Amino acid sequence: MSILLADIVGFGAIAAIWDVVTGEARDIARVILAIHLLFTSAFVGGSRSRRQL
């Protein structure tokens, strides 16, 4: 189940990045993409720090 969820989130992130880069996205999509990337980096950082403990 977690692999399926990760695939869906990854596909959505790539689609959002592609739309922003090509200029097809709405202005709010740029803001949402930035927030999404910040949350993703926070989760990655949190999981790495938890593994070091």
Tab-separated table of C-alpha atoms in Angstrom:
chain	number	residue	atom	x	y	z
A	1	MET	CA	0.000	0.000	0.000
A	2	SER	CA	2.784	2.453	0.835
A	3	ILE	CA	4.457	1.801	-2.531
A	4	LEU	CA	1.215	2.552	-4.360
A	5	LEU	CA	0.748	5.758	-2.379
A	6	ALA	CA	4.331	6.817	-3.094
A	7	ASP	CA	3.831	6.178	-6.809
A	8	ILE	CA	0.674	8.287	-6.871
A	9	VAL	CA	2.332	11.148	-4.981
A	10	GLY	CA	5.443	10.943	-7.168
A	11	PHE	CA	3.422	11.023	-10.366
A	12	GLY	CA	1.436	13.996	-9.107
A	13	ALA	CA	4.614	15.844	-8.149
A	14	ILE	CA	6.221	15.248	-11.548
A	15	ALA	CA	3.039	16.362	-13.319
A	16	ALA	CA	2.889	19.521	-11.182
A	17	ILE	CA	6.555	20.339	-11.803
A	18	TRP	CA	6.119	19.782	-15.545
A	19	ASP	CA	3.085	22.084	-15.693
A	20	VAL	CA	4.893	24.843	-13.790
A	21	VAL	CA	8.048	24.559	-15.925
A	22	THR	CA	6.138	24.582	-19.224
A	23	GLY	CA	3.924	27.460	-18.099
A	24	GLU	CA	0.662	25.519	-18.379
A	25	ALA	CA	-0.102	25.725	-14.662
A	26	ARG	CA	-2.142	28.398	-12.953
A	27	ASP	CA	-0.363	30.898	-10.720
A	28	ILE	CA	-1.616	29.224	-7.539
A	29	ALA	CA	-0.054	25.940	-8.707
A	30	ARG	CA	3.395	27.491	-8.320
A	31	VAL	CA	2.658	28.334	-4.698
A	32	ILE	CA	1.209	24.896	-3.996
A	33	LEU	CA	4.215	23.243	-5.655
A	34	ALA	CA	6.618	25.231	-3.467
A	35	ILE	CA	4.691	24.269	-0.327
A	36	HIS	CA	4.588	20.624	-1.426
A	37	LEU	CA	8.351	20.573	-1.982
A	38	LEU	CA	8.953	22.135	1.446
A	39	PHE	CA	6.806	19.488	3.132
A	40	THR	CA	8.579	16.748	1.186
A	41	SER	CA	12.006	17.997	2.209
A	42	ALA	CA	10.854	18.228	5.841
A	43	PHE	CA	9.632	14.626	5.801
A	44	VAL	CA	12.856	13.417	4.184
A	45	GLY	CA	14.933	15.329	6.734
A	46	GLY	CA	12.834	13.963	9.583
A	47	SER	CA	13.163	10.384	8.425
A	48	ARG	CA	16.930	10.729	8.025
A	49	SER	CA	17.372	12.172	11.507
A	50	ARG	CA	15.221	9.402	12.979
A	51	ARG	CA	17.424	6.754	11.337
A	52	GLN	CA	20.576	8.260	12.871
A	53	LEU	CA	19.205	7.900	16.406
